[in-house]
Coordinates of C-alpha atoms in Angstrom, one line a residue:
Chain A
X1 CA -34.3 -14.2 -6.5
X2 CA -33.6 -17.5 -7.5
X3 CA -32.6 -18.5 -11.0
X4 CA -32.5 -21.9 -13.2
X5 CA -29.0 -21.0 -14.6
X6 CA -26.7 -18.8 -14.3
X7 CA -23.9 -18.5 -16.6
X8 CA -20.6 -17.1 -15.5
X9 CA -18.4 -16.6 -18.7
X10 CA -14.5 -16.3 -16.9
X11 CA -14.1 -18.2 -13.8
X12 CA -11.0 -16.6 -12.0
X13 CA -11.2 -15.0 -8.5
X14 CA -13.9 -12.5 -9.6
X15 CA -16.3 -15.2 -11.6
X16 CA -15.3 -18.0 -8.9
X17 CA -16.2 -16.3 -5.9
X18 CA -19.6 -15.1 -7.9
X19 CA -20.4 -19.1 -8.1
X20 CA -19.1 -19.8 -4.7
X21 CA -21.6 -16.9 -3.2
X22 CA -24.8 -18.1 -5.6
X23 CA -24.2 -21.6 -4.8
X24 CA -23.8 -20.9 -1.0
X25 CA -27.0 -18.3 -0.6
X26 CA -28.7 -21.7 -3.6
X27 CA -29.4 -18.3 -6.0
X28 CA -29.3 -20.9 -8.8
X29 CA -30.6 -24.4 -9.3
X30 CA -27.5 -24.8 -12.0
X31 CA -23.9 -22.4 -12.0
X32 CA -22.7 -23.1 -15.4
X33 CA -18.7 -22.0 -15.8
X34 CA -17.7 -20.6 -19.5
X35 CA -14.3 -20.2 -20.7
X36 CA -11.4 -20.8 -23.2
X37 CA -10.0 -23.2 -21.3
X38 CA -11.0 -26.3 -20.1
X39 CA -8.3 -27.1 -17.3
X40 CA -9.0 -23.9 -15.7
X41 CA -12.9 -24.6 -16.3
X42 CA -12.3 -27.6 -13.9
X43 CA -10.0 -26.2 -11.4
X44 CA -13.3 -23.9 -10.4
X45 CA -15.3 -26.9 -10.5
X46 CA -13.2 -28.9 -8.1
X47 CA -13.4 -25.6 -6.1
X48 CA -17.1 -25.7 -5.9
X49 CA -17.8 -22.7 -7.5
X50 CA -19.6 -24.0 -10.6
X51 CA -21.8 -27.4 -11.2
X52 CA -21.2 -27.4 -14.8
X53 CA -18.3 -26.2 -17.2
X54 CA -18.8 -25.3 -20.9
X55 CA -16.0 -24.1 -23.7
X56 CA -18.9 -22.7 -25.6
X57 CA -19.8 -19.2 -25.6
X58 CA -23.4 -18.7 -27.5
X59 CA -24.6 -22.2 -26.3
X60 CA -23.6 -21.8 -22.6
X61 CA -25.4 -18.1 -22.5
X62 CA -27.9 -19.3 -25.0
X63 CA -29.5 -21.7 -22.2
X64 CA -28.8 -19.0 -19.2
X65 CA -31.2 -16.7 -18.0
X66 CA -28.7 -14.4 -16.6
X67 CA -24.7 -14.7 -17.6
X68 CA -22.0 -12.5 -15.7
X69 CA -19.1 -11.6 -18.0
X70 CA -16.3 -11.7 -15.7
X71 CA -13.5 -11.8 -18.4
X72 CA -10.7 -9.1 -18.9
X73 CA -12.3 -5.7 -19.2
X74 CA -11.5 -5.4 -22.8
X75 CA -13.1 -8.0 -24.2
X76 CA -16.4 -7.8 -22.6
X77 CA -18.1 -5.9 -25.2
X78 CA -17.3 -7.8 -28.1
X79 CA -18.3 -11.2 -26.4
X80 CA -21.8 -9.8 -24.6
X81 CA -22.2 -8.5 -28.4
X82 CA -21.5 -12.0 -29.9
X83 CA -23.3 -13.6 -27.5
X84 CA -26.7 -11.1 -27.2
X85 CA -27.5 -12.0 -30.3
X86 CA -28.2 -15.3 -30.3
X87 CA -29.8 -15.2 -26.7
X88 CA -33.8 -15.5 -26.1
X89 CA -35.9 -12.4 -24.9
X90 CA -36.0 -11.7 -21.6
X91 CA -32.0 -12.6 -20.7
X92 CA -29.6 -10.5 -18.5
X93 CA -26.1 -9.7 -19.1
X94 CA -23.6 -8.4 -16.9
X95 CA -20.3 -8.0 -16.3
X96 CA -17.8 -7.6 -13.4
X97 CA -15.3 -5.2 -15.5
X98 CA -13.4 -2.4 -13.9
X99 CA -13.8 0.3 -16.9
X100 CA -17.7 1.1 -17.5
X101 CA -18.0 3.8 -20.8
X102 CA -16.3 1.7 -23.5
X103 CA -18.0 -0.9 -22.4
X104 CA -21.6 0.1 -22.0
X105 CA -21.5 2.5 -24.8
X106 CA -20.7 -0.1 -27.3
X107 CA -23.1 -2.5 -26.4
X108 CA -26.1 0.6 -25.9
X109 CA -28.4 0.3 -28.1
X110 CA -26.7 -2.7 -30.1
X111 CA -28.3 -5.7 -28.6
X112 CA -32.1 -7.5 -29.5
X113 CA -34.9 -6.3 -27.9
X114 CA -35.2 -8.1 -24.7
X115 CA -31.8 -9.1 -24.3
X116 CA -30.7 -6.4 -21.7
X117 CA -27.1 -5.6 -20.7
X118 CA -26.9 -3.8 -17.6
X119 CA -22.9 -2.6 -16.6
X120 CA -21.6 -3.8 -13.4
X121 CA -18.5 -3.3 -11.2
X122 CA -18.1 -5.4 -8.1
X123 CA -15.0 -3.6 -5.6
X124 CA -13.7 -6.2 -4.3
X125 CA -10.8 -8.9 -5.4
X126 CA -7.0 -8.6 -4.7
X127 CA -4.0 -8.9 -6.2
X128 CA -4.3 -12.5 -6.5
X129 CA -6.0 -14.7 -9.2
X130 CA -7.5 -18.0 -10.2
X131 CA -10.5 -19.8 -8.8
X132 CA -8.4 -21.6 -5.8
X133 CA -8.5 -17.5 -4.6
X134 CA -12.2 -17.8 -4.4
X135 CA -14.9 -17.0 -1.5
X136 CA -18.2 -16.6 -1.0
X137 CA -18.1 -13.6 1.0
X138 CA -16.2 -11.8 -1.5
X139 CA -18.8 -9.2 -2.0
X140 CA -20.4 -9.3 1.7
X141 CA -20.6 -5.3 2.7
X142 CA -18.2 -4.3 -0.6
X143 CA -19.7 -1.8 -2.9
X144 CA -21.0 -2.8 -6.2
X145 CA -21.1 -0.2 -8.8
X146 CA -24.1 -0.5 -11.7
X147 CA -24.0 1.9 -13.9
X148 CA -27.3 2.0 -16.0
X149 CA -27.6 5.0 -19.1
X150 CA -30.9 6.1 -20.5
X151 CA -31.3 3.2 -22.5
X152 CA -31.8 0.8 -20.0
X153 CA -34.6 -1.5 -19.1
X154 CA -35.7 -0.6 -15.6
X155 CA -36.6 -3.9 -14.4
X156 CA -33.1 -6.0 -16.1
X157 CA -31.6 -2.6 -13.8
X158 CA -33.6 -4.0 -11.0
X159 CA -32.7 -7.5 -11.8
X160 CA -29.4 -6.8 -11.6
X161 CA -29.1 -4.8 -8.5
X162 CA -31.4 -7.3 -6.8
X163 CA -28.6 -10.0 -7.9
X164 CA -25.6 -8.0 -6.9
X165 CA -27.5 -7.5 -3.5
X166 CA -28.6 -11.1 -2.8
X167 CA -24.6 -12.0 -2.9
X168 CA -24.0 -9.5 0.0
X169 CA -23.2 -6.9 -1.9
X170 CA -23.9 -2.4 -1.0
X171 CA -25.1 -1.3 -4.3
X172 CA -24.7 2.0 -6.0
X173 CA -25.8 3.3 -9.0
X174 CA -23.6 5.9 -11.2
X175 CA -23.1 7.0 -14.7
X176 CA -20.2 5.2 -16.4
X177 CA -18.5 7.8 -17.2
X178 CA -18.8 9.2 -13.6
X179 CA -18.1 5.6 -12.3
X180 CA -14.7 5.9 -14.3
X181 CA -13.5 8.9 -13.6
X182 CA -13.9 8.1 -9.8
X183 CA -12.2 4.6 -10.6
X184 CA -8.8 6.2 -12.5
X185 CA -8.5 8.1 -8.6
X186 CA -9.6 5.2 -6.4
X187 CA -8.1 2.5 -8.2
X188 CA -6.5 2.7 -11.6
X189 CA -3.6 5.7 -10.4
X190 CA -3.0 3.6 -7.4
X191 CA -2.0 0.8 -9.3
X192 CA -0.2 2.6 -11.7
X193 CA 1.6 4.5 -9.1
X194 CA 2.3 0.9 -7.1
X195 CA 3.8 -0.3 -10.5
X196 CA 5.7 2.8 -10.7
X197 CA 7.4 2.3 -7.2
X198 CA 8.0 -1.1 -7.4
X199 CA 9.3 -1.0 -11.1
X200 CA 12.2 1.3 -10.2
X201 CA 13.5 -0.7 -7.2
X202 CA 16.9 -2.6 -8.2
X203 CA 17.2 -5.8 -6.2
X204 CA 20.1 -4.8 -4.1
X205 CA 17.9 -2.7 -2.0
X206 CA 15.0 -5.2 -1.4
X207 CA 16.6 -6.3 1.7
X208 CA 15.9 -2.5 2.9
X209 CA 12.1 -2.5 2.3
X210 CA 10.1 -2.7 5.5
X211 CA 6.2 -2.5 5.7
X212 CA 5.9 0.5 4.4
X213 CA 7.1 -0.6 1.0
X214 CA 5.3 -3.5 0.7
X215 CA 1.2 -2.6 1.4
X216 CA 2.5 0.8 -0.8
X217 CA 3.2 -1.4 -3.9
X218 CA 1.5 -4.7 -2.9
X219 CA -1.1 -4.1 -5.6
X220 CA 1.7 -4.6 -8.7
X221 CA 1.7 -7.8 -8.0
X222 CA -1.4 -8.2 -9.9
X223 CA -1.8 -9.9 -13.6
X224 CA -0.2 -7.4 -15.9
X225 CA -2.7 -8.5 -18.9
X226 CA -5.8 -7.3 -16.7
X227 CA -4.4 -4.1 -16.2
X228 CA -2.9 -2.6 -19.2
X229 CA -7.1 -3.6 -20.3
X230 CA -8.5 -1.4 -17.3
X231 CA -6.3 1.0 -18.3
X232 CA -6.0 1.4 -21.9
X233 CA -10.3 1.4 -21.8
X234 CA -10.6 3.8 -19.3
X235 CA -7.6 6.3 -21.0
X236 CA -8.5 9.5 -20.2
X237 CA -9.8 9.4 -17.2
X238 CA -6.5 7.7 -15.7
X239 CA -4.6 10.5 -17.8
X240 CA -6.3 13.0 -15.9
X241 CA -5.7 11.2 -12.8
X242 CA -2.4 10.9 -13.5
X243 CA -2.0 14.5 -14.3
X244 CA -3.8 15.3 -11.0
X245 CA -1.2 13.7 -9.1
X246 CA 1.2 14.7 -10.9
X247 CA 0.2 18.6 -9.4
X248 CA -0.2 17.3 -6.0
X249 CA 4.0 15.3 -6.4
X250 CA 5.3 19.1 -7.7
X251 CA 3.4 20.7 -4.5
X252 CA 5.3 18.2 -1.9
X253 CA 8.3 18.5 -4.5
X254 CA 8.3 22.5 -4.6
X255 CA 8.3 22.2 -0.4
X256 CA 10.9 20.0 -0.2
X257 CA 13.2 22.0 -2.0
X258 CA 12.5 25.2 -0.5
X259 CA 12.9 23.2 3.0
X260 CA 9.3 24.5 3.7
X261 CA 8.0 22.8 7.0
X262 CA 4.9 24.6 7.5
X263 CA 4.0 23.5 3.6
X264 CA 5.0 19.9 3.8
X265 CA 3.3 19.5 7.8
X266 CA -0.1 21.0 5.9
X267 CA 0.3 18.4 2.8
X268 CA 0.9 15.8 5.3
X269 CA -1.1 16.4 7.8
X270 CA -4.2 16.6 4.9
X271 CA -3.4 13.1 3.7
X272 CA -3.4 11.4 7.3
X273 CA -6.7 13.2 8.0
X274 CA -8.0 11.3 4.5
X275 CA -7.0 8.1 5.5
X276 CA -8.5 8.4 9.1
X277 CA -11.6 9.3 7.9
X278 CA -11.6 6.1 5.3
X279 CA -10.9 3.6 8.2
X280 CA -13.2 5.6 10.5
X281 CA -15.5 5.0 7.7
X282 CA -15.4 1.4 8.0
Chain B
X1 CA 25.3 -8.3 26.6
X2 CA 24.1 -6.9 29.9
X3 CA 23.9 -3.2 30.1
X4 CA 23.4 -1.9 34.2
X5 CA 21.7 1.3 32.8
X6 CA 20.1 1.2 29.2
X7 CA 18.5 4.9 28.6
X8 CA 15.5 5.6 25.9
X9 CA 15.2 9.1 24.7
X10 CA 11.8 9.7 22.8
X11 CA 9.7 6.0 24.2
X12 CA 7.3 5.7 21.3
X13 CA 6.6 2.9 18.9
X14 CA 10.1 2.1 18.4
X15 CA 11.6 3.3 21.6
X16 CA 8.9 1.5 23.5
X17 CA 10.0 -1.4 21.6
X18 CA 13.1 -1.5 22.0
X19 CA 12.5 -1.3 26.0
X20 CA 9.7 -4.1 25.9
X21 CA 12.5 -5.9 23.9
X22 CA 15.7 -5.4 26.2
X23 CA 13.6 -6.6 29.3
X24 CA 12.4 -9.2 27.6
X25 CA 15.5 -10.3 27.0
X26 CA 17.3 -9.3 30.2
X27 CA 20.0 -7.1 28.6
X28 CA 19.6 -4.6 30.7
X29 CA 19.8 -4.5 34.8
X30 CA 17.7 -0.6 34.4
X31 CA 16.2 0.8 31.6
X32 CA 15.6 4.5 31.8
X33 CA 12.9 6.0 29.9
X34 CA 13.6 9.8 28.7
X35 CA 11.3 12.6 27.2
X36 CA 9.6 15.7 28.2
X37 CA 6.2 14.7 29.0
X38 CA 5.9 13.3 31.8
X39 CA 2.5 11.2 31.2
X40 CA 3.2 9.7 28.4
X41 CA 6.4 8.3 29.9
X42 CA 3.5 6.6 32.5
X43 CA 1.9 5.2 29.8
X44 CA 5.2 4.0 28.5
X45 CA 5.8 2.6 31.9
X46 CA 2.5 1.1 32.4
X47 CA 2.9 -0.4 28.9
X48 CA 6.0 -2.5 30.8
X49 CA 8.3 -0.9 28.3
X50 CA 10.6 1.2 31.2
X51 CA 11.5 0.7 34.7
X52 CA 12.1 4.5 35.4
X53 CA 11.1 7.8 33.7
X54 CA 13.3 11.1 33.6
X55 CA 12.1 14.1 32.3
X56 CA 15.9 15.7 32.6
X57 CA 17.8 14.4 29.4
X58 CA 21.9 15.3 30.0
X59 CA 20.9 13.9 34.3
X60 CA 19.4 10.6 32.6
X61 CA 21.6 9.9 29.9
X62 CA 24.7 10.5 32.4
X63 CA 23.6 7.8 34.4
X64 CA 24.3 5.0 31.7
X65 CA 26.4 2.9 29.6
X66 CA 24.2 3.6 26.7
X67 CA 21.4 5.6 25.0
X68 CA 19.0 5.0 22.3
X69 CA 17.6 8.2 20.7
X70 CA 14.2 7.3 19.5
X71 CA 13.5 10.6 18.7
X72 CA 12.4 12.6 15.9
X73 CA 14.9 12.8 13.1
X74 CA 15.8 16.3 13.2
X75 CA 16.4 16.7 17.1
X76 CA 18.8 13.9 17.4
X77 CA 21.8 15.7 16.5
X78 CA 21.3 18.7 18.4
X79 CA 20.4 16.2 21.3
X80 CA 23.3 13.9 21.2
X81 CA 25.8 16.5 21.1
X82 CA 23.7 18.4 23.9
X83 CA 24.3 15.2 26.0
X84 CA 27.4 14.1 25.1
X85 CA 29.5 17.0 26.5
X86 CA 28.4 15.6 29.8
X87 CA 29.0 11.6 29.5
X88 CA 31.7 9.5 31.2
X89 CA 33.7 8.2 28.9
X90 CA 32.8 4.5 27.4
X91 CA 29.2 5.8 27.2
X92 CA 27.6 4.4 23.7
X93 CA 25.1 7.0 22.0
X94 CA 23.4 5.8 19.3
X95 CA 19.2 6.3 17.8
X96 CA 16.9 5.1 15.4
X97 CA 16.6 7.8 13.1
X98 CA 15.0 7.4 9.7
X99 CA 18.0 9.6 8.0
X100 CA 21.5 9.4 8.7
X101 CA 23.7 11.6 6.5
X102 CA 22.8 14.8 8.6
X103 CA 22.4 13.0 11.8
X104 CA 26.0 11.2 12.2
X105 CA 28.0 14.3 10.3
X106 CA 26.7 16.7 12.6
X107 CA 28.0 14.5 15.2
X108 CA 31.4 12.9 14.0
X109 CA 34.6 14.6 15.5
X110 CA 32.0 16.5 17.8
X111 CA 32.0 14.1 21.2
X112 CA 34.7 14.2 24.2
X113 CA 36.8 11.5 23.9
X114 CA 35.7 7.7 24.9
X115 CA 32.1 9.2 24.2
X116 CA 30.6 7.9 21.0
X117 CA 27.8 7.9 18.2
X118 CA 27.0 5.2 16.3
X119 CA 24.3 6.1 13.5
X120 CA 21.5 2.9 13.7
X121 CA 17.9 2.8 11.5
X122 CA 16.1 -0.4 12.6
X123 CA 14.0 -1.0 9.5
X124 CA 10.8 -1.2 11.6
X125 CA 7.7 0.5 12.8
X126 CA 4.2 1.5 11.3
X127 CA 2.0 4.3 10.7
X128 CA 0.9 3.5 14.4
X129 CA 2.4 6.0 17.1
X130 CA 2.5 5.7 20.8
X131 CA 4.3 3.0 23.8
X132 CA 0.8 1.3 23.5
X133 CA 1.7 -0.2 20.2
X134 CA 5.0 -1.7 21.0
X135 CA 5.7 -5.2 21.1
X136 CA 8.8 -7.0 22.3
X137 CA 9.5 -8.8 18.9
X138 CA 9.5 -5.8 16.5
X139 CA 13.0 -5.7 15.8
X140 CA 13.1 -9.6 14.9
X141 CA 14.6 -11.0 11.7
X142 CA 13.7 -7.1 10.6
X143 CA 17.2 -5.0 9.1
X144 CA 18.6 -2.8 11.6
X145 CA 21.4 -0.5 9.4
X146 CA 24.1 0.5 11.2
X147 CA 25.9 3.4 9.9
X148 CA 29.5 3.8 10.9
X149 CA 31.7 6.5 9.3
X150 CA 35.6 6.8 9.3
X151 CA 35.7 8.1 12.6
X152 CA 33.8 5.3 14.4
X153 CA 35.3 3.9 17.5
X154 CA 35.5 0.2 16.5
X155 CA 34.3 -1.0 20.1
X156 CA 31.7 1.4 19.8
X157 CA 30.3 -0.2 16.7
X158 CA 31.0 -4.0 18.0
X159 CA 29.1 -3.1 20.9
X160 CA 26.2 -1.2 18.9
X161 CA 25.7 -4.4 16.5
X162 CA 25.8 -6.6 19.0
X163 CA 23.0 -4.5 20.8
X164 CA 20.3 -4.7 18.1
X165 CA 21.2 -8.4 16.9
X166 CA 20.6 -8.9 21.2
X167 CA 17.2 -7.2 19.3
X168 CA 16.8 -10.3 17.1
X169 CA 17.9 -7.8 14.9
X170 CA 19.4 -8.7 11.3
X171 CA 22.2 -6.0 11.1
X172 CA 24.0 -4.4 7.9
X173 CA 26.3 -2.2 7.6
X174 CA 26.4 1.0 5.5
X175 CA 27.9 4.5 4.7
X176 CA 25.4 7.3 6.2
X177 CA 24.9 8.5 2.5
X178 CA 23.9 5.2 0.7
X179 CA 21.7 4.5 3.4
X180 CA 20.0 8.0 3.0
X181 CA 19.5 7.2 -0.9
X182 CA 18.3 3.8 -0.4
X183 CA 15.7 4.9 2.2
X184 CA 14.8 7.5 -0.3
X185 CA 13.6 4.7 -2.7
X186 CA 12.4 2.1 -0.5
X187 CA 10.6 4.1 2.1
X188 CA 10.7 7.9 1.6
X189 CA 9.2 7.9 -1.6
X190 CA 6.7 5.6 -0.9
X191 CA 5.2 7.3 2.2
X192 CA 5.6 10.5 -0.4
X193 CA 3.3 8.9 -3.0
X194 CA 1.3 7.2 -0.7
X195 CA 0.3 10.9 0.9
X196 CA 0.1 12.4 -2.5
X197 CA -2.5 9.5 -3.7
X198 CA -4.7 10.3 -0.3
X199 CA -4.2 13.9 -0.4
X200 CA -6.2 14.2 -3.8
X201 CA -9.4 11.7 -2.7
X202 CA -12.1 13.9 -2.2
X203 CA -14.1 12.7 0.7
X204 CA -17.4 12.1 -1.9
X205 CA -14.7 9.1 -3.0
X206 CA -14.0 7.6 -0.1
X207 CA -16.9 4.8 -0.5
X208 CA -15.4 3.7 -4.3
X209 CA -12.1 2.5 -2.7
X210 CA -11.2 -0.8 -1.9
X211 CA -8.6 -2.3 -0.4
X212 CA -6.0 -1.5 -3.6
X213 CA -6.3 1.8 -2.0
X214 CA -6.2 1.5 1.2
X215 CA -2.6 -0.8 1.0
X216 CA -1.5 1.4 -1.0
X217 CA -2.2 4.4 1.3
X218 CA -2.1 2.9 4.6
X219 CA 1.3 4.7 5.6
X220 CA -0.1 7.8 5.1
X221 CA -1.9 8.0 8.4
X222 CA 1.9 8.3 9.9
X223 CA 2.7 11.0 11.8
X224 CA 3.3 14.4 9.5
X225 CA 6.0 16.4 12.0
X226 CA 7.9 13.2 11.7
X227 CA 7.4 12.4 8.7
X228 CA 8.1 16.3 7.7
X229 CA 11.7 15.8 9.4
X230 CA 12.6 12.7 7.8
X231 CA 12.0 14.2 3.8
X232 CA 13.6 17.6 5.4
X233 CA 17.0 15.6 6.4
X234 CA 16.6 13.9 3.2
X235 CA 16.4 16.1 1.3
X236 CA 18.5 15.7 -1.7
X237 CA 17.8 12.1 -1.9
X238 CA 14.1 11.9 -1.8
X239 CA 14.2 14.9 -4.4
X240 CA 16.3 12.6 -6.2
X241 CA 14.0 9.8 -6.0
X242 CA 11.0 11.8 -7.0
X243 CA 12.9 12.3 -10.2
X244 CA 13.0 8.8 -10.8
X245 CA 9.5 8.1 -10.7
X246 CA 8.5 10.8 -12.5
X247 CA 10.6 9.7 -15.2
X248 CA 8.8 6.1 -14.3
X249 CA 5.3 8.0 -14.4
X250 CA 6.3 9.6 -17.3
X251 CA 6.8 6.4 -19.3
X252 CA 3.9 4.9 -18.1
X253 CA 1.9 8.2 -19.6
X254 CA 3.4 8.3 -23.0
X255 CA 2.4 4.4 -23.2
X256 CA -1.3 4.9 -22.3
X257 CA -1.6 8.1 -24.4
X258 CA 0.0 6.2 -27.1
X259 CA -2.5 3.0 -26.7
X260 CA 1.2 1.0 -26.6
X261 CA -0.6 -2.3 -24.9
X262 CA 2.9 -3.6 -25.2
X263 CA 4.3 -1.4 -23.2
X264 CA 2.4 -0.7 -20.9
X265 CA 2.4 -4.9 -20.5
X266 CA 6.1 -4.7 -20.1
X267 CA 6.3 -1.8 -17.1
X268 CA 3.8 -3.4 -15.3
X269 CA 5.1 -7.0 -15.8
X270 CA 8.5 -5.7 -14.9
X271 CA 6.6 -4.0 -11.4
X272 CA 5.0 -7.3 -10.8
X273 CA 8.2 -9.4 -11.0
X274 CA 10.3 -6.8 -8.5
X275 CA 6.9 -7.2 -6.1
X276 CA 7.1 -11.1 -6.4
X277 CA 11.1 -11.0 -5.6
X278 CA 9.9 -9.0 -2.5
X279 CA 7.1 -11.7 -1.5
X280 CA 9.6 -14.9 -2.3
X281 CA 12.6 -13.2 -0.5
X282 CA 10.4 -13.2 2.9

């Protein structure tokens, strides 16, 4: 594929490395950057990861044939909804958010004919943020999830799997609302659980965290603002998450305090044989 | 410090360690590994970590000035006190247990005279197992805790200190108890809701994580029998910590099912701030 612009609408690690991975593999004759914020706008321009920077919604998408929405989660919708209807036939939006059924539901069936918005959710990016955090081979061999309903055009689907693919990227295509219930277990408890651990340390026993403590809760680190977005759009689904944990916590608990070896061994032993397979899987 | 006979009981990761360390260093004229397998005291051997290997415990220990039990948690009492009935006085017994209370109580007031205990923890070690992962510098600028009581010889302690800052060690004192409910927080809890968080991901899952899950997991591929000793001696403390993040969890619930985007702003940017200390304090 190769396109004559490409607009990425939020430039931070996410949107950043996206420009630094279409420049490299020369996707795009033009990488235009959109945001709020024009110092930020530059810093991924003196990064390399966009040729042109624009404080201008509508226009900048306006004159894109593609645009990647790579802002926080909960205000995808509303700008792709702004923003599809003032684009010409035949454009593709997609995003890079980490909650799919709010989103894609309120822009199905809402946007011009032509103008297609197909859901996306690269898994890759860290706890860190900003453009300087950038790389092209951020989505080289990661999984990125599109999640496609009934209403959508097959070939903007095949457009934007082709795109996702052409930066490196495995992708798979679910149902939002499947993608987001398997989100709120792989991602959205984990972080919530991180936060959870870290938030109840006092400082006078930092000096006694080793390792173990640290890649446990390394994830909290991450922008607060992002977050409480992911999760307050994909609500339920981390409820239940958090209410399936919650089970597993009383089963090590109820061991523990009947001092039940055999029970704890098996509840261990389950979760090592978990994360083996994962790294195996690797 | 320059021990003639240094004797490892249990020569894993940590003991393993500790011998690649001490001959590193040249603290010891003889170090003695200890355990009852035979081969994987070879490996330990061939690993550089030991000079000799004894399968016949109270015979090894009795034959030097000091012993480090690296084994697990809940045979170091019964161990130690099995031993010490034999030692000369002047011999130095001390481990690397992840729990203390249980350990040095069941100890204190139980050795012949001139023999004694000395609780340590050295605040290293991963979920890797086995004298093949041990490395000679695994104890450097990490916090060894060394837990003395009212009964502790005061040479005894001098000369235990000095041993693990010999390490590279960065020691600290503390009473068996705190230590036990600061290692509930900062370590046993963790690995807890690290095995809980892998223990629910169904293997259909595995390809939606990324690497927020696998930090936040990774020490879940420890060893369960230790593991399952080290909540068991800890009992009280880690059920104590599991309290407190419930109570954290819980918090974090109400927020989301409330749709309180300031709250759930202010646990997580509270969380985030605790996990920067921890980065900025390294």
């Amino acid at each position: 594929m190769k396109l004559k612009t490409l607009a990425i609408v939020g430039v931070g690690l996410i949107g950043g490395s996206i420009g630094l991975a279409v420049k490299q593999r020369r996707l795009a004759e033009r990488v235009l950057g959109v945001g709020r914020h024009e110092a930020s706008l530059r810093r991924a321009q003196a990064a390399g990861a966009i040729d042109e920077i624009s404080i201008d919604l509508v226009e900048a998408v306006r004159g894109a044939e593609m645009a990647v929405f790579c802002t926080p989660v909960d205000r995808i919708a509303e700008q792709v909804l702004q923003v599809g209807l003032e684009c010409a036939p035949g454009t593709l939006l997609t995003d890079a958010g980490s909650a799919k059924a709010v989103v894609v539901r309120a822009i199905d069936g809402r946007l011009p004919k032509g103008v297609s918005f197909v859901g996306s959710h690269p898994l890759a990016g860290s706890e860190k943020r900003g453009p300087e955090h950038a790389t092209a081979n951020l989505f080289e061999n990661k999984v990125t999830i599109v999640t496609p309903t009934s209403q959508t055009d097959a070939e903007a689907l095949e457009r934007t799997t082709s795109f996702w693919r052409a930066l490196g990227a495995r992708v798979r295509l679910m149902d939002p609302e499947e993608h987001d219930r398997a989100l709120a277990l792989t991602s959205h408890l984990p972080h919530l659980a991180a936060a959870a651990l870290a938030g109840i340390l006092k400082p006078e026993l930092f000096d006694l965290t080793a390792a173990g403590f640290r890649d446990t809760t390394r994830v909290a680190a991450g922008d607060p603002s992002i977050w409480t977005g992911i999760f307050l759009q994909n609500k339920e689904a981390v409820l239940a998450a958090l209410d399936h944990f919650d089970e597993r916590l009383q089963r090590f608990r109820e061991a523990l305090k009947a001092g039940d070896r055999v029970a704890l061994d098996s509840l261990l032993d389950q979760a090592k044989k978990v994360r083996e397979d994962l790294e195996n899987r690797d």
